[in-house]
Coordinates of C-alpha atoms and ligand atoms in Angstrom, one line a residue:
X1 CA -106.4 -119.1 137.0
X2 CA -108.2 -122.0 135.7
X3 CA -106.4 -124.0 132.7
X4 CA -109.2 -124.2 130.2
X5 CA -108.0 -123.5 126.8
X6 CA -110.6 -122.7 124.3
X7 CA -108.3 -120.7 121.6
X8 CA -106.0 -122.5 118.9
X9 CA -102.2 -122.6 120.1
X10 CA -101.8 -121.3 116.3
X11 CA -103.0 -117.7 117.9
X12 CA -101.3 -118.5 121.2
X13 CA -98.9 -118.7 119.7
X14 CA -98.7 -116.5 117.3
X15 CA -99.4 -114.0 119.9
X16 CA -96.2 -115.1 122.1
X17 CA -93.9 -114.3 119.2
X18 CA -95.6 -111.2 118.4
X19 CA -94.4 -111.2 122.3
X20 CA -90.9 -111.6 121.9
X21 CA -90.7 -109.9 118.5
X22 CA -91.4 -107.1 119.9
X23 CA -89.3 -106.8 122.7
X24 CA -92.1 -107.5 124.9
X25 CA -90.0 -109.5 127.2
X26 CA -87.9 -111.2 130.6
X27 CA -84.4 -111.6 129.9
X28 CA -83.8 -114.9 132.2
X29 CA -81.1 -116.3 134.0
X30 CA -79.1 -118.4 130.9
X31 CA -79.2 -115.0 128.7
X32 CA -82.6 -116.6 126.8
X33 CA -85.5 -114.7 126.7
X34 CA -89.4 -115.3 128.3
X35 CA -92.2 -113.4 126.6
X36 CA -93.6 -110.5 129.7
X37 CA -97.1 -112.2 130.1
X38 CA -100.2 -110.4 128.7
X39 CA -104.0 -110.5 128.3
X40 CA -105.7 -111.4 124.5
X41 CA -108.0 -108.9 125.4
X42 CA -108.6 -105.0 127.0
X43 CA -110.1 -103.3 129.3
X44 CA -112.8 -100.7 129.6
X45 CA -112.8 -97.8 131.4
X46 CA -115.6 -95.0 131.1
X47 CA -114.0 -92.7 128.4
X48 CA -115.5 -90.2 131.8
X49 CA -113.0 -92.1 134.6
X50 CA -110.2 -91.9 132.4
X51 CA -110.4 -87.8 130.8
X52 CA -110.5 -87.1 134.7
X53 CA -107.5 -89.1 134.6
X54 CA -106.2 -87.0 132.6
X55 CA -106.9 -83.8 133.7
X56 CA -105.4 -85.2 137.8
X57 CA -102.6 -86.5 136.9
X58 CA -100.3 -83.5 135.5
X59 CA -101.1 -81.8 138.4
X60 CA -100.6 -84.0 140.8
X61 CA -96.9 -84.1 138.9
X62 CA -97.3 -80.7 139.1
X63 CA -97.6 -81.3 143.1
X64 CA -95.0 -84.0 143.6
X65 CA -92.7 -81.7 141.6
X66 CA -93.0 -78.5 144.0
X67 CA -93.0 -81.2 146.9
X68 CA -90.1 -82.3 145.7
X69 CA -88.0 -78.7 145.5
X70 CA -89.4 -77.7 148.6
X71 CA -86.5 -79.0 150.5
X72 CA -87.3 -77.6 154.2
X73 CA -90.4 -78.7 154.4
X74 CA -89.3 -82.2 152.8
X75 CA -86.5 -82.5 156.0
X76 CA -89.5 -81.6 158.6
X77 CA -92.1 -83.6 157.4
X78 CA -90.4 -86.5 156.3
X79 CA -87.7 -86.7 159.1
X80 CA -90.3 -89.5 161.7
X81 CA -89.8 -92.0 158.9
X82 CA -86.6 -91.8 158.4
X83 CA -85.9 -92.3 161.8
X84 CA -88.0 -95.2 161.1
X85 CA -87.0 -96.3 158.1
X86 CA -82.8 -97.0 157.7
X87 CA -82.8 -96.9 153.9
X88 CA -84.7 -93.5 154.1
X89 CA -82.8 -92.0 156.5
X90 CA -79.8 -92.8 154.5
X91 CA -81.6 -91.0 151.7
X92 CA -82.8 -88.3 153.9
X93 CA -79.0 -87.9 154.9
X94 CA -78.1 -87.8 151.4
X95 CA -81.0 -84.9 150.7
X96 CA -79.6 -83.0 153.8
X97 CA -76.1 -83.1 151.9
X98 CA -77.6 -81.6 148.7
X99 CA -79.5 -79.6 150.1
X100 CA -79.0 -79.0 153.5
X101 CA -76.9 -75.0 153.3
X102 CA -78.5 -71.8 153.7
X103 CA -76.3 -71.1 150.8
X104 CA -78.2 -71.0 147.6
X105 CA -74.8 -70.9 145.2
X106 CA -74.2 -74.5 146.8
X107 CA -77.3 -76.5 146.0
X108 CA -76.9 -79.3 143.5
X109 CA -76.6 -78.4 139.8
X110 CA -78.9 -81.1 139.3
X111 CA -81.7 -80.1 137.0
X112 CA -84.8 -82.3 137.7
X113 CA -86.3 -84.1 135.7
X114 CA -89.7 -85.6 137.0
X115 CA -90.7 -89.1 134.9
X116 CA -93.9 -90.6 137.1
X117 CA -95.5 -93.3 136.3
X118 CA -98.7 -92.5 139.1
X119 CA -100.9 -96.2 139.4
X120 CA -104.6 -96.2 140.0
X121 CA -107.6 -99.0 140.5
X122 CA -111.6 -98.1 139.9
X123 CA -113.1 -98.5 142.4
X124 CA -116.7 -100.0 142.4
X125 CA -118.2 -98.0 145.5
X126 CA -115.1 -94.7 145.4
X127 CA -114.4 -94.6 141.7
X128 CA -110.7 -94.4 140.0
X129 CA -107.9 -93.2 143.2
X130 CA -104.1 -93.5 143.4
X131 CA -102.4 -96.9 144.3
X132 CA -99.5 -95.3 144.5
X133 CA -97.2 -92.6 143.0
X134 CA -93.8 -93.6 141.4
X135 CA -91.3 -90.8 141.0
X136 CA -88.1 -93.6 140.6
X137 CA -87.8 -96.2 138.2
X138 CA -90.9 -96.2 137.2
X139 CA -90.5 -98.2 133.6
X140 CA -92.7 -99.8 131.8
X141 CA -94.1 -97.1 129.5
X142 CA -92.8 -99.3 126.8
X143 CA -94.1 -102.3 127.5
X144 CA -97.2 -100.5 128.0
X145 CA -97.2 -98.7 124.6
X146 CA -96.9 -101.9 122.9
X147 CA -99.8 -104.1 124.8
X148 CA -101.4 -101.1 123.1
X149 CA -100.1 -101.9 119.2
X150 CA -100.5 -106.4 120.4
X151 CA -104.2 -105.6 121.4
X152 CA -104.8 -103.5 117.4
X153 CA -102.0 -106.4 116.0
X154 CA -104.7 -109.2 117.7
X155 CA -107.7 -107.6 115.8
X156 CA -106.4 -106.9 112.8
X157 CA -104.9 -110.6 112.7
X158 CA -107.2 -111.9 114.9
X159 CA -111.1 -110.6 114.9
X160 CA -112.8 -113.4 115.9
X161 CA -111.2 -114.4 119.1
X162 CA -110.5 -110.4 119.6
X163 CA -114.0 -109.6 118.8
X164 CA -115.3 -112.5 121.3
X165 CA -113.2 -112.4 124.5
X166 CA -114.1 -107.8 124.1
X167 CA -115.9 -107.1 127.1
X168 CA -117.8 -104.3 124.5
X169 CA -118.0 -104.3 120.8
X170 CA -118.8 -100.5 120.6
X171 CA -115.4 -100.1 123.1
X172 CA -112.6 -97.4 121.2
X173 CA -108.0 -98.5 121.9
X174 CA -107.1 -95.9 123.6
X175 CA -104.6 -94.0 122.3
X176 CA -100.9 -94.9 124.4
X177 CA -97.7 -93.2 123.3
X178 CA -95.9 -94.3 126.0
X179 CA -93.2 -95.2 124.7
X180 CA -91.9 -92.1 122.4
X181 CA -93.3 -89.7 124.9
X182 CA -91.2 -90.4 127.2
X183 CA -88.3 -90.9 124.8
X184 CA -89.5 -87.0 123.5
X185 CA -89.6 -85.7 127.1
X186 CA -85.9 -87.4 127.2
X187 CA -84.3 -86.5 124.0
X188 CA -86.3 -82.6 124.8
X189 CA -84.7 -82.4 128.4
X190 CA -80.6 -83.9 126.6
X191 CA -81.2 -80.9 124.4
X192 CA -82.2 -78.4 126.7
X193 CA -79.0 -79.5 128.7
X194 CA -76.8 -80.1 125.1
X195 CA -77.5 -76.6 124.6
X196 CA -76.3 -74.8 128.1
X197 CA -72.7 -75.5 127.0
X198 CA -72.9 -74.7 123.3
X199 CA -72.2 -78.0 122.4
X200 CA -73.2 -79.4 118.4
X201 CA -72.5 -83.1 119.0
X202 CA -74.7 -86.2 120.0
X203 CA -76.6 -85.6 123.8
X204 CA -76.3 -88.7 125.9
X205 CA -78.3 -90.6 127.6
X206 CA -77.3 -92.7 131.1
X207 CA -79.7 -95.1 132.3
X208 CA -78.5 -96.9 135.6
X209 CA -79.5 -100.2 135.9
X210 CA -78.8 -103.5 138.6
X211 CA -76.2 -105.6 138.3
X212 CA -78.7 -108.6 137.7
X213 CA -81.1 -107.0 135.8
X214 CA -83.7 -109.5 134.6
X215 CA -86.5 -106.1 132.8
X216 CA -84.2 -105.6 130.3
X217 CA -86.4 -105.2 127.1
X218 CA -88.7 -102.3 128.0
X219 CA -85.1 -100.5 129.6
X220 CA -84.1 -101.8 125.9
X221 CA -86.8 -100.4 123.9
X222 CA -86.6 -96.7 125.9
X223 CA -82.8 -97.1 124.1
X224 CA -83.3 -97.9 121.3
X225 CA -86.6 -94.6 120.9
X226 CA -84.2 -92.6 122.2
X227 CA -81.4 -92.8 119.6
X228 CA -84.1 -92.9 116.7
X229 CA -84.6 -89.9 118.4
X230 CA -80.7 -88.3 117.5
X231 CA -79.7 -89.4 121.7
X232 CA -76.4 -91.8 122.3
X233 CA -77.2 -94.6 125.3
X234 CA -75.2 -95.7 127.7
X235 CA -76.1 -98.1 131.0
X236 CA -73.5 -98.5 133.9
X237 CA -73.8 -99.9 137.5
X238 CA -73.6 -98.1 140.3
X239 CA -70.7 -99.7 141.1
X240 CA -69.4 -98.7 137.5
X241 CA -70.0 -95.5 138.1
X242 CA -68.3 -95.1 141.5
X243 CA -65.1 -95.1 139.4
X244 CA -66.5 -93.7 136.3
X245 CA -67.0 -89.6 136.4
X246 CA -65.5 -87.3 136.8
X247 CA -66.2 -83.1 136.9
X248 CA -65.4 -80.8 133.6
X249 CA -66.3 -77.7 133.4
X250 CA -69.1 -75.6 134.6
X251 CA -69.8 -78.9 137.1
X252 CA -70.7 -81.0 133.4
X253 CA -70.5 -84.3 134.2
X254 CA -67.9 -86.3 132.4
X255 CA -67.8 -90.0 132.5
X256 CA -65.0 -92.2 130.7
X257 CA -64.7 -93.2 127.8
X258 CA -67.8 -91.9 127.0
X259 CA -67.7 -87.6 127.0
X260 CA -70.3 -85.5 128.5
X261 CA -73.2 -86.5 130.2
X262 CA -76.4 -84.8 129.7
X263 CA -79.8 -86.8 131.4
X264 CA -78.8 -89.7 134.0
X265 CA -82.0 -91.9 134.4
X266 CA -81.8 -94.1 137.6
X267 CA -83.6 -97.1 137.5
X268 CA -81.9 -98.2 140.3
X269 CA -81.2 -97.1 144.1
X270 CA -84.8 -97.6 144.9
X271 CA -83.6 -100.3 147.4
X272 CA -80.8 -100.8 149.7
X273 CA -79.5 -103.7 147.7
X274 CA -78.6 -101.3 144.5
X275 CA -76.1 -99.5 146.7
X276 CA -74.4 -102.9 148.3
X277 CA -71.5 -103.2 146.9
X278 CA -69.2 -106.3 149.8
X279 CA -65.9 -105.7 147.7
X280 CA -65.7 -102.6 148.5
X281 CA -65.3 -104.0 152.4
X282 CA -66.9 -100.4 153.4
X283 CA -67.0 -99.6 157.2
X284 CA -69.9 -97.8 157.3
X285 CA -72.5 -99.6 154.2
X286 CA -73.9 -98.7 151.8
X287 CA -71.8 -95.2 151.7
X288 CA -69.6 -94.9 148.3
X289 CA -72.9 -95.5 146.3
X290 CA -75.0 -93.5 147.7
X291 CA -72.2 -90.9 147.1
X292 CA -71.6 -91.6 143.7
X293 CA -75.5 -90.6 143.1
X294 CA -74.7 -87.5 144.7
X295 CA -71.9 -86.9 142.6
X296 CA -74.7 -86.8 139.7
X297 CA -76.7 -84.4 141.4
X298 CA -74.0 -81.8 141.7
X299 CA -73.6 -81.5 138.3
X300 CA -75.5 -79.5 135.9
X301 CA -77.6 -82.6 134.3
X302 CA -80.9 -83.5 133.4
X303 CA -81.8 -86.3 136.6
X304 CA -84.3 -88.7 137.4
X305 CA -85.3 -89.1 140.3
X306 CA -83.5 -87.0 142.3
X307 CA -83.1 -87.7 146.1
X308 CA -85.9 -85.1 146.5
X309 CA -88.0 -86.3 144.5
X310 CA -87.9 -90.0 145.5
X311 CA -88.4 -88.4 148.7
X312 CA -91.7 -86.3 147.6
X313 CA -93.2 -90.0 146.0
X314 CA -92.9 -91.9 149.3
X315 CA -95.9 -93.4 150.8
X316 CA -95.5 -91.2 153.7
X317 CA -96.2 -88.5 151.7
X318 CA -98.5 -89.6 149.9
X319 CA -100.1 -89.8 153.3
X320 CA -99.2 -86.4 154.4
X321 CA -100.5 -84.8 151.3
X322 CA -104.3 -87.5 151.8
X323 CA -104.2 -85.8 154.9
X324 CA -103.9 -82.3 155.1
X325 CA -106.6 -80.0 153.5
X326 CA -106.7 -79.2 150.2
X327 CA -105.8 -75.6 150.9
X328 CA -102.3 -76.6 151.9
X329 CA -101.9 -77.8 148.7
X330 CA -101.7 -73.2 147.7
X331 CA -97.7 -73.3 148.9
X332 CA -96.9 -75.7 146.6
X333 CA -98.8 -73.7 143.6
X334 CA -102.3 -75.0 143.4
X335 CA -105.2 -73.2 143.0
X336 CA -108.0 -74.6 145.3
X337 CA -109.9 -75.8 142.3
X338 CA -107.0 -78.2 141.6
X339 CA -105.9 -78.5 144.7
X340 CA -109.7 -80.0 145.1
X341 CA -109.3 -82.8 141.6
X342 CA -106.1 -83.7 143.4
X343 CA -107.6 -84.6 146.4
X344 CA -110.9 -86.4 144.6
X345 CA -109.0 -89.0 143.8
X346 CA -106.4 -89.4 146.7
X347 CA -108.1 -92.4 149.0
X348 CA -107.7 -91.9 152.9
X349 CA -104.7 -92.8 154.5
X350 CA -103.5 -93.6 158.3
X351 CA -100.4 -93.4 160.3
X352 CA -99.4 -96.1 162.8
X353 CA -99.8 -94.8 166.4
X354 CA -100.7 -96.6 169.4
X355 CA -104.4 -95.4 169.5
X356 CA -105.0 -96.6 165.3
X357 CA -103.7 -99.8 166.1
X358 CA -106.2 -100.7 169.0
X359 CA -108.5 -98.9 166.7
X360 CA -107.5 -101.2 164.2
X361 CA -107.9 -104.4 165.9
X362 CA -111.5 -103.7 167.7
X363 CA -113.1 -102.3 165.5
X364 CA -112.3 -101.5 161.8
X365 CA -113.4 -104.0 159.2
X366 CA -110.0 -106.0 158.2
X367 CA -111.1 -106.0 154.5
X368 CA -111.1 -102.2 154.2
X369 CA -107.6 -102.0 154.8
X370 CA -104.0 -102.9 153.3
X371 CA -100.8 -101.9 155.8
X372 CA -97.8 -100.0 153.6
X373 CA -94.5 -99.8 154.2
X374 CA -91.6 -97.9 152.1
X375 CA -91.2 -100.9 150.1
X376 CA -90.9 -100.1 146.7
X377 CA -91.2 -103.0 144.1
X378 CA -93.3 -105.2 145.2
X379 CA -94.0 -107.5 148.9
X380 CA -93.8 -104.8 150.8
X381 CA -98.2 -105.3 151.5
X382 CA -100.4 -106.9 154.3
X383 CA -104.0 -107.4 153.6
X384 CA -106.6 -108.7 156.0
X385 CA -106.1 -110.8 159.1
X386 CA -102.6 -110.5 158.2
X387 CA -101.8 -107.0 159.4
X388 CA -103.5 -107.2 163.0
X389 CA -100.4 -110.2 163.2
X390 CA -98.3 -107.4 161.3
X391 CA -99.4 -104.9 163.7
X392 CA -98.5 -106.9 166.9
X393 CA -95.2 -107.8 165.8
X394 CA -94.1 -103.7 165.0
X395 CA -92.2 -101.9 167.3
X396 CA -92.8 -98.3 168.7
X397 CA -89.7 -97.1 166.5
X398 CA -91.2 -99.3 163.6
X399 CA -94.6 -97.2 163.4
X400 CA -93.7 -94.1 161.6
X401 CA -92.2 -96.5 159.0
X402 CA -95.3 -97.7 158.2
X403 CA -99.0 -96.7 157.4
X404 CA -102.5 -98.6 156.6
X405 CA -104.2 -97.3 153.1
X406 CA -107.9 -97.8 152.4
X407 CA -108.2 -100.3 150.6
X408 CA -109.7 -100.3 147.0
X409 CA -111.8 -103.0 145.0
X410 CA -112.2 -102.1 142.0
X411 CA -114.7 -103.6 138.9
X412 CA -114.1 -107.1 138.5
X413 CA -114.4 -107.6 133.6
X414 CA -117.7 -108.5 133.2
X415 CA -116.3 -111.6 130.5
X416 CA -113.2 -113.7 131.2
X417 CA -110.3 -113.0 130.1
X418 CA -108.0 -115.4 128.5
X419 CA -104.4 -114.7 130.2
X420 CA -101.3 -115.8 128.4
X421 CA -98.3 -117.0 130.2
X422 CA -95.4 -118.9 128.7
X423 CA -96.9 -119.6 125.8
X424 CA -100.1 -121.2 128.2
X425 CA -103.0 -120.0 128.3
X426 CA -105.9 -119.4 130.9
X427 CA -109.1 -118.1 131.6
X428 CA -109.6 -115.8 134.7
X429 CA -113.3 -115.5 135.5
X430 CA -111.7 -112.2 137.9
X431 CA -110.3 -110.3 136.4
X432 CA -109.2 -106.7 137.8
X433 CA -106.8 -103.6 136.9
X434 CA -104.7 -100.9 138.2
X435 CA -104.2 -98.2 134.9
X436 CA -101.2 -96.1 135.7
X437 CA -100.3 -93.0 134.5
X438 CA -97.4 -91.5 132.7
X439 CA -96.2 -88.2 132.8
X440 CA -93.1 -85.9 132.3
X441 CA -91.8 -82.9 133.8
X442 CA -88.5 -81.0 133.6
X443 CA -87.6 -78.0 135.5
X444 CA -91.6 -77.6 136.4
X445 CA -92.4 -77.8 132.9
X446 CA -94.6 -80.5 130.8
X447 CA -92.1 -81.4 128.2
X448 CA -94.3 -84.1 126.1
X449 CA -96.2 -83.5 123.4
X450 CA -99.3 -84.2 124.9
X451 CA -98.7 -81.4 127.8
X452 CA -96.9 -83.7 129.8
X453 CA -99.1 -86.8 129.8
X454 CA -96.8 -89.7 128.2
X455 CA -98.8 -92.2 128.1
X456 CA -100.0 -95.7 130.0
X457 CA -99.7 -98.7 131.7
X458 CA -102.3 -101.8 132.1
X459 CA -101.5 -104.2 134.5
X460 CA -104.5 -106.7 135.3
X461 CA -105.0 -109.7 137.4
X462 CA -107.7 -111.8 139.2
X463 CA -108.8 -110.5 142.0
X464 CA -107.9 -112.9 144.4
X465 CA -104.6 -112.2 144.4
X466 CA -102.9 -109.2 146.4
X467 CA -100.3 -107.7 144.1
X468 CA -100.3 -107.4 140.3
X469 CA -96.6 -106.8 139.4
X470 CA -95.9 -108.3 136.2
X471 CA -92.4 -108.5 136.7
X472 CA -92.5 -109.9 140.1
X473 CA -96.5 -110.7 140.9
X474 CA -99.5 -112.2 139.3
X475 CA -99.7 -109.3 136.8
X476 CA -100.4 -109.4 132.9
X477 CA -99.6 -106.7 131.1
X478 CA -102.9 -105.1 129.1
X479 CA -104.2 -102.2 127.3
X480 CA -107.7 -100.0 127.7
X481 CA -110.5 -99.8 125.6
X482 CA -113.0 -96.9 126.2
X483 CA -116.5 -97.4 126.8
X484 CA -119.5 -94.2 126.4
Ligands
ADP1 P1 -95.1 -100.8 145.2 O1 -94.4 -99.7 145.9 O2 -94.3 -102.5 146.1 O3 -95.7 -101.2 143.7 P2 -97.3 -100.6 145.2 O4 -98.1 -99.3 146.9 O5 -98.0 -99.6 144.4 O6 -96.6 -100.3 146.4 O7 -98.2 -102.0 146.1 C1 -98.0 -103.1 145.3 C2 -99.3 -103.6 144.6 O8 -100.3 -104.2 146.1 C3 -99.9 -102.9 144.0 O9 -100.1 -103.1 142.7 C4 -102.2 -103.2 144.1 O10 -101.8 -104.7 143.6 C5 -101.6 -103.9 145.9 N1 -102.3 -102.6 146.4 C6 -101.7 -101.4 146.8 N2 -102.0 -100.7 147.9 C7 -103.2 -100.9 147.5 C8 -105.1 -100.7 148.0 N3 -105.7 -99.8 148.9 N4 -106.3 -101.6 147.8 C9 -105.5 -102.8 147.1 N5 -104.5 -103.1 146.4 C10 -103.6 -102.6 146.8
MG2 MG1 -96.6 -100.1 142.6

């Protein structure tokens, strides 16, 4: 990014204040807020490409939902990976504990609520392809909707600035109800659970959060919207929950001082540290808090993410689904046509073996691949020449925790963009975007007003940066306009 101020500071300040006022911010360690970095004008995408993704993403969600309820398949297909990755090893043990019995009556009572964000990049040559599935703690739908609203604010309030930085004057904004539809889906699931118990009072939504979370405003925006839709919301860490939960009649989940819980939504639990409680002095690390998660699943409560959903959205499962022929998706209820649509957006992935390493070092074009492990939340991908180095450090027993993925090269924006971070503007000449589409399914059925679709999140970054997390990396929040 080149510092090259060109927009009046008054406009930048106005925009940053809009962001703070609308909760588009991160909490800092001193409890003040810092606005989330954003782009002044949206990215454009061809309407046809976007519509293809809107058609495919619900099918992906249906596939993942059905895979996540195929417990034998999860156990058999992921067991090698679980031996190579200790965290997933622990998840597989929990899954076995929950679903290992042949007696269906002993299956956990949780009702799967799948809230997914499927991330795509629109590759110049191969078209739009999936980067990854996010099935646990798939946040930022509220920020996604706010970014669309922000660009609309810019268009109305500062039309000259907005139009100057817009790529194509004929483009029209893509509607985005990420916040309202995600809340709609959750509220819907909450009311269904409430109805199962014939209770009349307000449904309760429990968000499980990390202890020192700084991405709190995105979470609060969702809570505020749920409150508007008639839901009571509460927040707890795993540690708090470890001594506040109990069972009521008919496998009702009860929370101390609150009462019955209808929905559990995990914004924690995708990394070891979320289960680590040094004060408990455990002989087996992370035992107590992972059992807390399992305990919740043993109740009649809408649950996101179930342990199964987390397994089904792992990078290894993405690789397995990518490698299998489309016809095999019939096992999970997809027609061949639906399966081929899903396949059309999956990018090549390869397992790590000694042959694959040999091939990579001698024949592969290193710039065409990304090496990744099972980690979530940024910082786990290896690019270009660093891949050989990383591969040489792996022990054979670690191979199954990793995979090679075809590297995607999205279109760079034709016109430069202004990125705003900490109230400072910078000119970015090579901006590329990652498109995340949200979907919500409850008990296998779409649960939004848009057939399961629930809006989008656009994160943009300079092409020269490898990872584009807004929260962790060099990413900026963005929105979409469509061109015909
Ligand atoms: P995480 O679970 O950490 O979010 P991702 O698979 O989303 O893992 O990778 C993190 C980032 O790395 C992505 O947001 C993207 O910027 C970049 N990345 C990952 N896979 C690819 C790929 N195949 N091609 C290009 N960039 C990629
Ligand atoms: Mg990601």
